[in-house]
PDB file of C-alpha atoms in Angstrom:
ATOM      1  CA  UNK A 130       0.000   0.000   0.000  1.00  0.00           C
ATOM      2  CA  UNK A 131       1.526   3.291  -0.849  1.00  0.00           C
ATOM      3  CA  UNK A 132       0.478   6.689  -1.340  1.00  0.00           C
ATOM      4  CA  UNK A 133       1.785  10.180  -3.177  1.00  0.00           C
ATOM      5  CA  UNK A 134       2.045  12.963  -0.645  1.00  0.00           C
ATOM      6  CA  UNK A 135       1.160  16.422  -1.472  1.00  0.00           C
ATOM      7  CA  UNK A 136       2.262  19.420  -0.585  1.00  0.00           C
ATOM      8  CA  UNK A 137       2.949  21.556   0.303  1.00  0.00           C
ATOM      9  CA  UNK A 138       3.620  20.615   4.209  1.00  0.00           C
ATOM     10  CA  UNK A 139       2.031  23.259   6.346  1.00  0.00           C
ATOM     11  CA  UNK A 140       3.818  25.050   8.811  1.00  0.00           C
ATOM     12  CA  UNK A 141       5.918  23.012  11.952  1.00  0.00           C
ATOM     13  CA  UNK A 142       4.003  22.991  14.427  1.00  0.00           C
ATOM     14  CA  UNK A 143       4.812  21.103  17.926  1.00  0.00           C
ATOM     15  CA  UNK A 144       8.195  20.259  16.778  1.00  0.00           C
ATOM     16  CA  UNK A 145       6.510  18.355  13.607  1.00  0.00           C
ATOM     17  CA  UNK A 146       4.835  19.319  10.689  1.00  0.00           C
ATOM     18  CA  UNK A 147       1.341  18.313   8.915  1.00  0.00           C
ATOM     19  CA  UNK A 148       0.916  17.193   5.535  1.00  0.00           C
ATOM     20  CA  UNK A 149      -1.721  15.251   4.116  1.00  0.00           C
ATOM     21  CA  UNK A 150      -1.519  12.545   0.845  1.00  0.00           C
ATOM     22  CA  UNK A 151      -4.158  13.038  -2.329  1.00  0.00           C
ATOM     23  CA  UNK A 152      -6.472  10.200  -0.945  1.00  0.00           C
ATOM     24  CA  UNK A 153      -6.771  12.949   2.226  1.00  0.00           C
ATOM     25  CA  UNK A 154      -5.005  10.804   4.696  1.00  0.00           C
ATOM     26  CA  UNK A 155      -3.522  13.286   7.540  1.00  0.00           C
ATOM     27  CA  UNK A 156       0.008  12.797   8.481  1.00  0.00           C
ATOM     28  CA  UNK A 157       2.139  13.787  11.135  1.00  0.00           C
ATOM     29  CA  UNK A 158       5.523  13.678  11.046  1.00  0.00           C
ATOM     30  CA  UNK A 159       8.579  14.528  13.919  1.00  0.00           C
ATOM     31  CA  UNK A 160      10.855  15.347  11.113  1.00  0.00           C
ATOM     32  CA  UNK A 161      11.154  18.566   9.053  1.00  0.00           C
ATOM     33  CA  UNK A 162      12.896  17.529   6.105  1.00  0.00           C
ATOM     34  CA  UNK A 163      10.648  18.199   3.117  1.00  0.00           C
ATOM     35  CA  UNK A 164       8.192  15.134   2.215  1.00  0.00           C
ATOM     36  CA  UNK A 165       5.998  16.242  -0.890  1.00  0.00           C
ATOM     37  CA  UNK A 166       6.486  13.540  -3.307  1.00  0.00           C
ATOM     38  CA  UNK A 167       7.556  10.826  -1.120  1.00  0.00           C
ATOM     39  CA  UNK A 168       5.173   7.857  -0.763  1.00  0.00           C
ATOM     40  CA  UNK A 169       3.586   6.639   1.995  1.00  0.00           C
ATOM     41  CA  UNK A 170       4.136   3.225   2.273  1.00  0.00           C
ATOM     42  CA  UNK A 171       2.552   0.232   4.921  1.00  0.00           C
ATOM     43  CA  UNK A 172       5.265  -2.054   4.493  1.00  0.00           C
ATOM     44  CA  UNK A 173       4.826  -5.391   6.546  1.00  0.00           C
ATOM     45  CA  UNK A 174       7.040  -6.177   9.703  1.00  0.00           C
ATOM     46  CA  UNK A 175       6.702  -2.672  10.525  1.00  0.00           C
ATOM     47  CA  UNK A 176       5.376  -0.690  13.486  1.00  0.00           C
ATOM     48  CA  UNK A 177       4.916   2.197  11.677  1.00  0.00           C
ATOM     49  CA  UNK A 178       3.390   3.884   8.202  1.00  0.00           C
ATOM     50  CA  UNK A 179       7.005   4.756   6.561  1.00  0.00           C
ATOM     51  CA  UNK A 180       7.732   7.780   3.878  1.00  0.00           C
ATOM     52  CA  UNK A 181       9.712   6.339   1.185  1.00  0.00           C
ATOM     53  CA  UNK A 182      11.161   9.325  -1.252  1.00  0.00           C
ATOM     54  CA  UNK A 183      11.910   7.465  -4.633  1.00  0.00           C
ATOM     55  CA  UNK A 184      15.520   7.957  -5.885  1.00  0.00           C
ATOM     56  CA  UNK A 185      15.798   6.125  -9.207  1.00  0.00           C
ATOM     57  CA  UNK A 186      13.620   3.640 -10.781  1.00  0.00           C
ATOM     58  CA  UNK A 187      14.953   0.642  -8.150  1.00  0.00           C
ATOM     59  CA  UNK A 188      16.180   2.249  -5.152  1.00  0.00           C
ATOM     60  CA  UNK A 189      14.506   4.408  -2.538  1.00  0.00           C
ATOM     61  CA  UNK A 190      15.475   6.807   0.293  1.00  0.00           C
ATOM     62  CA  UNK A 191      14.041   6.204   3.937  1.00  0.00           C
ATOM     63  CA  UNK A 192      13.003   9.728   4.625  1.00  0.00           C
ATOM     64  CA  UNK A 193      11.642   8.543   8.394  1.00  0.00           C
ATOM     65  CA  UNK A 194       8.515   6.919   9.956  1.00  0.00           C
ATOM     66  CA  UNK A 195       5.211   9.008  10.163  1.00  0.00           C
ATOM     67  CA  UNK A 196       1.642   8.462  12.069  1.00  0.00           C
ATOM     68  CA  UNK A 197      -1.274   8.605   9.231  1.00  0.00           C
ATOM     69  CA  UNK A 198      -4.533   9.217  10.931  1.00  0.00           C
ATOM     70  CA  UNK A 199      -6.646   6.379   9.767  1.00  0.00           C
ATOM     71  CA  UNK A 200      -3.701   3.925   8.833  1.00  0.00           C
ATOM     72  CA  UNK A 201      -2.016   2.896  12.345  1.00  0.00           C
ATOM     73  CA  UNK A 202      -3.791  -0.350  13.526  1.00  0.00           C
ATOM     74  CA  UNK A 203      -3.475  -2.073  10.283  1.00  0.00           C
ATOM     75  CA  UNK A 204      -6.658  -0.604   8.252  1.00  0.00           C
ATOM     76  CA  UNK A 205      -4.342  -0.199   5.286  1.00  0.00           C
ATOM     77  CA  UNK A 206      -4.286  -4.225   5.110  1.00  0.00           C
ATOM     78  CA  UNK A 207      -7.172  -5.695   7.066  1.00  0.00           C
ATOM     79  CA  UNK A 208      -9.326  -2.604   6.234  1.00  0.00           C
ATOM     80  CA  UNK A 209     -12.144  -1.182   8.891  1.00  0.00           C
ATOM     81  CA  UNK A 210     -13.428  -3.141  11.260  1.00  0.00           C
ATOM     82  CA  UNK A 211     -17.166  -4.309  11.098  1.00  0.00           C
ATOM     83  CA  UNK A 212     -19.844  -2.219  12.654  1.00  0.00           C
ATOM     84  CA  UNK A 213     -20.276  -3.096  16.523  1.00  0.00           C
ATOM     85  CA  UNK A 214     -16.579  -3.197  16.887  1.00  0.00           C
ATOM     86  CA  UNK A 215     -13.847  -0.919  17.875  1.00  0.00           C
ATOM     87  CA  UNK A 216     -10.000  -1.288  18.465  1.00  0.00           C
ATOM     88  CA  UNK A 217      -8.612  -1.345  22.342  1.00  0.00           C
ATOM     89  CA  UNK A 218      -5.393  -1.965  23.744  1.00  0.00           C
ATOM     90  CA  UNK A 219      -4.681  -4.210  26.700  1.00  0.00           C
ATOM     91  CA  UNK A 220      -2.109  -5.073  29.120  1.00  0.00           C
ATOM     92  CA  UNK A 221      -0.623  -8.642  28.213  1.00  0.00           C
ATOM     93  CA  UNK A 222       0.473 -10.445  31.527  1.00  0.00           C
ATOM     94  CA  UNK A 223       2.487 -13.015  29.678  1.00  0.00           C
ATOM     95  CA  UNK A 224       4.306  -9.880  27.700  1.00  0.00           C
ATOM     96  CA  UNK A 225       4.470  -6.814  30.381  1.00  0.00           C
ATOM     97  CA  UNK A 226       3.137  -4.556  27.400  1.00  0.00           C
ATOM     98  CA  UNK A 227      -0.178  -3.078  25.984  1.00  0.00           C
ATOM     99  CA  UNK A 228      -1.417  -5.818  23.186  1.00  0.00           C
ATOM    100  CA  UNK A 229      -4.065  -5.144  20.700  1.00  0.00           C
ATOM    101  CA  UNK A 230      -7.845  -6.558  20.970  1.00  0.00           C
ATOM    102  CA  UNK A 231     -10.820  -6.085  19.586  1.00  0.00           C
ATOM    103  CA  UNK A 232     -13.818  -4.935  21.486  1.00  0.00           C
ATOM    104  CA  UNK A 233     -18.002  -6.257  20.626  1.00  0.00           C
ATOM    105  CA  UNK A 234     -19.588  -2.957  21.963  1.00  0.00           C
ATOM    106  CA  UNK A 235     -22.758  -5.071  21.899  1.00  0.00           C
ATOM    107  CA  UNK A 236     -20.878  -8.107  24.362  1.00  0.00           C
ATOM    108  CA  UNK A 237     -18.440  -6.624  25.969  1.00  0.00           C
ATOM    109  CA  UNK A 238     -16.449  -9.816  24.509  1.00  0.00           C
ATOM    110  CA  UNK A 239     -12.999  -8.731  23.975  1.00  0.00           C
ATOM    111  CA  UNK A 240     -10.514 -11.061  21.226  1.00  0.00           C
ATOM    112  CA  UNK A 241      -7.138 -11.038  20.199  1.00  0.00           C
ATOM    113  CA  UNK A 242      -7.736 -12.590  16.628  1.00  0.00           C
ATOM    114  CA  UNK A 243      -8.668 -10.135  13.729  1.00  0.00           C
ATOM    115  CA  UNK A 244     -12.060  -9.877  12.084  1.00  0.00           C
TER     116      UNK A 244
END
């Protein structure tokens, strides 16, 4: 999944700056070098939506990692969740560390696997 950014970035603000991509995907990034034309890219293994700024036909640069409202808990691959459910974060006891989990508003059920 990739997408062209557009520019131009708006002004830094909070030590970051704003941009968003043509499909209207808002981005924030903790870098200021300059992203228009860079992709954003979902590539797997990842925490992280990455900009990718191409630099011949093969080879691309790793401009830095970004958050992309609407693209960090895996919608750019599994795509929105079903109506009646919503994304939550746990603590795992076997890990020490807040886990993903789904949440039936409806139940109160909460599961690990995705939809």
């Amino acid at each position: 999944m990739a997408m062209l950014l557009e520019g131009p970035v708006d002004e830094r603000r909070l030590g970051g700056a704003h941009a968003t991509t043509h499909k209207a995907v808002w981005l924030y990034v903790n870098f200021m070098s300059r992203i228009e034309g860079g992709i954003l890219s979902i590539l797997l293994g990842f925490d992280l939506p990455l900009i990718l700024r191409p630099c011949n036909a093969a080879t691309y640069q790793v401009v830095g990692p970004v958050y992309a409202h609407s693209l960090m808990d895996a919608e750019a691959l599994l795509g929105p969740l079903p109506p009646g459910w919503k994304l939550c974060y746990k603590v795992s006891q076997q890990h020490g560390y807040q886990m993903q989990r789904f949440l039936n508003k409806k139940t109160g059920a909460i599961i690990f696997e995705d939809l």
